[in-house]
């Protein structure tokens, strides 16, 4: 992460630079605040670290983020990088009382690739260098753009916590 932010007031801020794309609760949360030791494999379908700007609004029980992003500064061949431009939006709402809380979120990314590019989504299990590949689409040639949609549902009642963060990508 290397970004700068300008806060207009208590609720509105503009952030620009290399940053985590605000697409899912799991990717923007600190690893100190997720339920398990590692992030889920579904994270490979979500945009992760890109360069761009986003406008963030935070209300008392809702948030809204809209951002424009381009390629990451990283050129690691192991990353699922598709050269192009993204428009990303995320809306969340939460509520509850005392020890019972709920969360609902909806996100979408439209990624315009550079001239019929080759796209690939590949995921390995864990952080080890010799981790097995769990999913691999192979190289998909001639992809002009794709849309990724994410829905988040969360419920916490006392010590019990349930969270669902499915994602779906369409080429």
PDB file of C-alpha atoms in Angstrom:
ATOM      1  CA  UNK A   1       0.000   0.000   0.000  1.00  0.00           C
ATOM      2  CA  UNK A   2       1.257   3.436  -0.930  1.00  0.00           C
ATOM      3  CA  UNK A   3      -1.534   5.991  -1.056  1.00  0.00           C
ATOM      4  CA  UNK A   4      -2.533   9.464   0.107  1.00  0.00           C
ATOM      5  CA  UNK A   5      -5.968  10.574   1.260  1.00  0.00           C
ATOM      6  CA  UNK A   6      -7.795  13.868   1.476  1.00  0.00           C
ATOM      7  CA  UNK A   7     -10.663  14.006   3.970  1.00  0.00           C
ATOM      8  CA  UNK A   8     -13.367  16.483   2.956  1.00  0.00           C
ATOM      9  CA  UNK A   9     -15.271  16.019   6.227  1.00  0.00           C
ATOM     10  CA  UNK A  10     -16.030  13.271   8.792  1.00  0.00           C
ATOM     11  CA  UNK A  11     -17.895  11.183   6.217  1.00  0.00           C
ATOM     12  CA  UNK A  12     -16.201  11.741   2.823  1.00  0.00           C
ATOM     13  CA  UNK A  13     -12.637  11.028   1.730  1.00  0.00           C
ATOM     14  CA  UNK A  14     -10.689  10.701  -1.523  1.00  0.00           C
ATOM     15  CA  UNK A  15      -7.853   8.153  -1.614  1.00  0.00           C
ATOM     16  CA  UNK A  16      -5.291   7.844  -4.449  1.00  0.00           C
ATOM     17  CA  UNK A  17      -2.296   5.580  -5.045  1.00  0.00           C
ATOM     18  CA  UNK A  18      -1.466   1.855  -4.901  1.00  0.00           C
ATOM     19  CA  UNK A  19      -4.116   0.359  -2.606  1.00  0.00           C
ATOM     20  CA  UNK A  20      -6.307  -2.606  -1.823  1.00  0.00           C
ATOM     21  CA  UNK A  21      -9.360  -2.384  -4.063  1.00  0.00           C
ATOM     22  CA  UNK A  22     -12.503  -1.946  -1.910  1.00  0.00           C
ATOM     23  CA  UNK A  23     -14.339  -4.960  -3.325  1.00  0.00           C
ATOM     24  CA  UNK A  24     -14.899  -7.385  -0.451  1.00  0.00           C
ATOM     25  CA  UNK A  25     -14.933  -7.316   3.324  1.00  0.00           C
ATOM     26  CA  UNK A  26     -12.249  -9.988   3.462  1.00  0.00           C
ATOM     27  CA  UNK A  27      -9.717  -8.250   1.215  1.00  0.00           C
ATOM     28  CA  UNK A  28      -9.955  -4.820   2.859  1.00  0.00           C
ATOM     29  CA  UNK A  29      -9.975  -6.107   6.455  1.00  0.00           C
ATOM     30  CA  UNK A  30      -6.738  -6.528   8.347  1.00  0.00           C
ATOM     31  CA  UNK A  31      -5.611 -10.132   8.793  1.00  0.00           C
ATOM     32  CA  UNK A  32      -5.949  -9.434  12.535  1.00  0.00           C
ATOM     33  CA  UNK A  33      -9.716  -9.097  12.039  1.00  0.00           C
ATOM     34  CA  UNK A  34     -10.587 -12.133   9.925  1.00  0.00           C
ATOM     35  CA  UNK A  35     -11.965 -15.304  11.478  1.00  0.00           C
ATOM     36  CA  UNK A  36      -9.410 -17.776  10.129  1.00  0.00           C
ATOM     37  CA  UNK A  37      -5.641 -17.738   9.839  1.00  0.00           C
ATOM     38  CA  UNK A  38      -5.601 -17.380   6.043  1.00  0.00           C
ATOM     39  CA  UNK A  39      -7.823 -15.584   3.593  1.00  0.00           C
ATOM     40  CA  UNK A  40     -10.223 -17.706   1.554  1.00  0.00           C
ATOM     41  CA  UNK A  41      -9.516 -19.055  -1.929  1.00  0.00           C
ATOM     42  CA  UNK A  42     -12.398 -16.963  -3.268  1.00  0.00           C
ATOM     43  CA  UNK A  43     -10.142 -13.933  -2.949  1.00  0.00           C
ATOM     44  CA  UNK A  44      -8.482 -14.857  -6.240  1.00  0.00           C
ATOM     45  CA  UNK A  45     -11.663 -13.836  -8.078  1.00  0.00           C
ATOM     46  CA  UNK A  46     -11.682 -10.371  -6.532  1.00  0.00           C
ATOM     47  CA  UNK A  47      -9.483  -7.448  -7.547  1.00  0.00           C
ATOM     48  CA  UNK A  48      -6.738  -7.029  -4.983  1.00  0.00           C
ATOM     49  CA  UNK A  49      -3.931  -4.462  -5.134  1.00  0.00           C
ATOM     50  CA  UNK A  50      -4.241  -1.877  -7.934  1.00  0.00           C
ATOM     51  CA  UNK A  51      -3.270   1.746  -8.584  1.00  0.00           C
ATOM     52  CA  UNK A  52      -6.027   4.329  -8.746  1.00  0.00           C
ATOM     53  CA  UNK A  53      -8.375   6.569  -6.816  1.00  0.00           C
ATOM     54  CA  UNK A  54     -11.606   6.040  -4.955  1.00  0.00           C
ATOM     55  CA  UNK A  55     -14.156   8.193  -3.203  1.00  0.00           C
ATOM     56  CA  UNK A  56     -15.357   6.759   0.119  1.00  0.00           C
ATOM     57  CA  UNK A  57     -18.502   7.847   1.973  1.00  0.00           C
ATOM     58  CA  UNK A  58     -19.214   6.490   5.449  1.00  0.00           C
ATOM     59  CA  UNK A  59     -22.587   6.998   7.081  1.00  0.00           C
ATOM     60  CA  UNK A  60     -23.800   5.872  10.498  1.00  0.00           C
ATOM     61  CA  UNK A  61     -25.003   2.465   9.226  1.00  0.00           C
ATOM     62  CA  UNK A  62     -23.946   2.446   5.556  1.00  0.00           C
ATOM     63  CA  UNK A  63     -20.865   2.906   3.384  1.00  0.00           C
ATOM     64  CA  UNK A  64     -20.417   3.602  -0.322  1.00  0.00           C
ATOM     65  CA  UNK A  65     -17.207   3.501  -2.353  1.00  0.00           C
ATOM     66  CA  UNK A  66     -16.655   4.234  -6.034  1.00  0.00           C
ATOM     67  CA  UNK A  67     -13.222   3.952  -7.596  1.00  0.00           C
ATOM     68  CA  UNK A  68     -11.239   3.927 -10.828  1.00  0.00           C
ATOM     69  CA  UNK A  69      -8.180   1.656 -10.935  1.00  0.00           C
ATOM     70  CA  UNK A  70      -5.469   0.687 -13.387  1.00  0.00           C
ATOM     71  CA  UNK A  71      -2.680  -1.884 -13.245  1.00  0.00           C
ATOM     72  CA  UNK A  72      -0.759  -2.754 -10.114  1.00  0.00           C
ATOM     73  CA  UNK A  73       2.815  -1.600  -9.630  1.00  0.00           C
ATOM     74  CA  UNK A  74       3.702  -5.286  -9.121  1.00  0.00           C
ATOM     75  CA  UNK A  75       4.618  -7.350 -12.136  1.00  0.00           C
ATOM     76  CA  UNK A  76       4.846 -10.695 -10.305  1.00  0.00           C
ATOM     77  CA  UNK A  77       4.003 -13.420 -12.862  1.00  0.00           C
ATOM     78  CA  UNK A  78       2.257 -15.400 -10.098  1.00  0.00           C
ATOM     79  CA  UNK A  79      -0.364 -12.672  -9.667  1.00  0.00           C
ATOM     80  CA  UNK A  80      -3.670 -12.797 -11.549  1.00  0.00           C
ATOM     81  CA  UNK A  81      -3.015  -9.509 -13.311  1.00  0.00           C
ATOM     82  CA  UNK A  82      -5.112  -8.511 -16.286  1.00  0.00           C
ATOM     83  CA  UNK A  83      -3.757  -5.292 -17.826  1.00  0.00           C
ATOM     84  CA  UNK A  84      -6.527  -2.762 -18.121  1.00  0.00           C
ATOM     85  CA  UNK A  85      -8.804  -0.385 -16.262  1.00  0.00           C
ATOM     86  CA  UNK A  86     -11.462  -1.046 -13.622  1.00  0.00           C
ATOM     87  CA  UNK A  87     -14.480   0.774 -12.305  1.00  0.00           C
ATOM     88  CA  UNK A  88     -15.359  -0.612  -8.864  1.00  0.00           C
ATOM     89  CA  UNK A  89     -18.316   0.148  -6.607  1.00  0.00           C
ATOM     90  CA  UNK A  90     -19.220  -1.207  -3.157  1.00  0.00           C
ATOM     91  CA  UNK A  91     -22.258  -0.566  -0.947  1.00  0.00           C
ATOM     92  CA  UNK A  92     -22.658  -1.921   2.603  1.00  0.00           C
ATOM     93  CA  UNK A  93     -25.259  -1.658   5.333  1.00  0.00           C
ATOM     94  CA  UNK A  94     -25.059  -2.930   8.897  1.00  0.00           C
ATOM     95  CA  UNK A  95     -26.999  -2.824  12.107  1.00  0.00           C
ATOM     96  CA  UNK A  96     -27.991  -4.620  15.248  1.00  0.00           C
ATOM     97  CA  UNK A  97     -27.922  -4.127  18.991  1.00  0.00           C
ATOM     98  CA  UNK A  98     -25.602  -5.027  21.831  1.00  0.00           C
ATOM     99  CA  UNK A  99     -24.178  -8.488  21.049  1.00  0.00           C
ATOM    100  CA  UNK A 100     -26.171  -9.137  17.868  1.00  0.00           C
ATOM    101  CA  UNK A 101     -24.897  -7.541  14.652  1.00  0.00           C
ATOM    102  CA  UNK A 102     -25.574  -8.048  10.930  1.00  0.00           C
ATOM    103  CA  UNK A 103     -23.850  -6.893   7.718  1.00  0.00           C
ATOM    104  CA  UNK A 104     -24.916  -6.885   4.053  1.00  0.00           C
ATOM    105  CA  UNK A 105     -22.682  -5.790   1.184  1.00  0.00           C
ATOM    106  CA  UNK A 106     -22.790  -5.643  -2.602  1.00  0.00           C
ATOM    107  CA  UNK A 107     -19.816  -4.935  -4.890  1.00  0.00           C
ATOM    108  CA  UNK A 108     -19.188  -4.894  -8.631  1.00  0.00           C
ATOM    109  CA  UNK A 109     -16.135  -4.472 -10.831  1.00  0.00           C
ATOM    110  CA  UNK A 110     -16.122  -3.765 -14.562  1.00  0.00           C
ATOM    111  CA  UNK A 111     -12.627  -4.495 -15.925  1.00  0.00           C
ATOM    112  CA  UNK A 112     -11.820  -3.300 -19.462  1.00  0.00           C
ATOM    113  CA  UNK A 113      -8.781  -5.219 -20.720  1.00  0.00           C
ATOM    114  CA  UNK A 114      -6.239  -3.923 -23.191  1.00  0.00           C
ATOM    115  CA  UNK A 115      -7.217  -5.037 -26.706  1.00  0.00           C
ATOM    116  CA  UNK A 116      -8.481  -8.614 -26.456  1.00  0.00           C
ATOM    117  CA  UNK A 117      -5.987  -9.651 -23.825  1.00  0.00           C
ATOM    118  CA  UNK A 118      -5.285 -13.072 -22.402  1.00  0.00           C
ATOM    119  CA  UNK A 119      -6.886 -13.540 -18.979  1.00  0.00           C
ATOM    120  CA  UNK A 120      -6.282 -16.184 -16.311  1.00  0.00           C
ATOM    121  CA  UNK A 121      -7.487 -16.959 -12.787  1.00  0.00           C
ATOM    122  CA  UNK A 122      -5.283 -19.316 -10.802  1.00  0.00           C
ATOM    123  CA  UNK A 123      -5.375 -20.139  -7.081  1.00  0.00           C
ATOM    124  CA  UNK A 124      -3.019 -22.122  -4.892  1.00  0.00           C
ATOM    125  CA  UNK A 125      -3.852 -23.527  -1.456  1.00  0.00           C
ATOM    126  CA  UNK A 126      -1.916 -21.610   1.179  1.00  0.00           C
ATOM    127  CA  UNK A 127       1.256 -19.579   1.264  1.00  0.00           C
ATOM    128  CA  UNK A 128       3.918 -22.274   0.820  1.00  0.00           C
ATOM    129  CA  UNK A 129       6.059 -22.181  -2.313  1.00  0.00           C
ATOM    130  CA  UNK A 130       5.083 -25.748  -3.208  1.00  0.00           C
ATOM    131  CA  UNK A 131       1.331 -25.326  -2.600  1.00  0.00           C
ATOM    132  CA  UNK A 132      -0.860 -27.273  -5.027  1.00  0.00           C
ATOM    133  CA  UNK A 133      -2.934 -25.389  -7.598  1.00  0.00           C
ATOM    134  CA  UNK A 134      -6.595 -25.626  -6.571  1.00  0.00           C
ATOM    135  CA  UNK A 135      -8.198 -23.878  -9.538  1.00  0.00           C
ATOM    136  CA  UNK A 136      -6.842 -22.740 -12.883  1.00  0.00           C
ATOM    137  CA  UNK A 137      -8.867 -21.457 -15.821  1.00  0.00           C
ATOM    138  CA  UNK A 138      -5.870 -21.677 -18.114  1.00  0.00           C
ATOM    139  CA  UNK A 139      -5.243 -18.834 -20.524  1.00  0.00           C
ATOM    140  CA  UNK A 140      -8.468 -17.359 -21.918  1.00  0.00           C
ATOM    141  CA  UNK A 141      -7.583 -15.580 -25.180  1.00  0.00           C
ATOM    142  CA  UNK A 142      -9.426 -12.605 -26.685  1.00  0.00           C
ATOM    143  CA  UNK A 143     -11.061 -11.287 -23.503  1.00  0.00           C
ATOM    144  CA  UNK A 144     -12.197  -7.671 -23.970  1.00  0.00           C
ATOM    145  CA  UNK A 145     -13.735  -7.131 -20.536  1.00  0.00           C
ATOM    146  CA  UNK A 146     -15.325  -8.918 -17.620  1.00  0.00           C
ATOM    147  CA  UNK A 147     -17.611  -8.201 -14.695  1.00  0.00           C
ATOM    148  CA  UNK A 148     -17.062  -9.451 -11.149  1.00  0.00           C
ATOM    149  CA  UNK A 149     -19.918  -9.300  -8.631  1.00  0.00           C
ATOM    150  CA  UNK A 150     -19.644  -9.886  -4.884  1.00  0.00           C
ATOM    151  CA  UNK A 151     -22.314 -10.311  -2.223  1.00  0.00           C
ATOM    152  CA  UNK A 152     -21.483 -10.323   1.493  1.00  0.00           C
ATOM    153  CA  UNK A 153     -23.676 -11.494   4.334  1.00  0.00           C
ATOM    154  CA  UNK A 154     -22.620 -11.514   7.962  1.00  0.00           C
ATOM    155  CA  UNK A 155     -24.321 -12.227  11.278  1.00  0.00           C
ATOM    156  CA  UNK A 156     -22.932 -12.223  14.782  1.00  0.00           C
ATOM    157  CA  UNK A 157     -25.066 -13.250  17.766  1.00  0.00           C
ATOM    158  CA  UNK A 158     -23.078 -13.333  20.981  1.00  0.00           C
ATOM    159  CA  UNK A 159     -20.089 -15.623  20.509  1.00  0.00           C
ATOM    160  CA  UNK A 160     -21.505 -17.084  17.258  1.00  0.00           C
ATOM    161  CA  UNK A 161     -20.459 -15.631  13.929  1.00  0.00           C
ATOM    162  CA  UNK A 162     -21.630 -16.560  10.418  1.00  0.00           C
ATOM    163  CA  UNK A 163     -20.222 -14.941   7.327  1.00  0.00           C
ATOM    164  CA  UNK A 164     -20.761 -15.595   3.635  1.00  0.00           C
ATOM    165  CA  UNK A 165     -18.684 -13.790   1.020  1.00  0.00           C
ATOM    166  CA  UNK A 166     -19.303 -15.446  -2.385  1.00  0.00           C
ATOM    167  CA  UNK A 167     -17.974 -13.967  -5.603  1.00  0.00           C
ATOM    168  CA  UNK A 168     -18.755 -14.649  -9.223  1.00  0.00           C
ATOM    169  CA  UNK A 169     -16.852 -13.531 -12.317  1.00  0.00           C
ATOM    170  CA  UNK A 170     -18.163 -13.479 -15.872  1.00  0.00           C
ATOM    171  CA  UNK A 171     -16.075 -13.131 -19.009  1.00  0.00           C
TER     172      UNK A 171
END
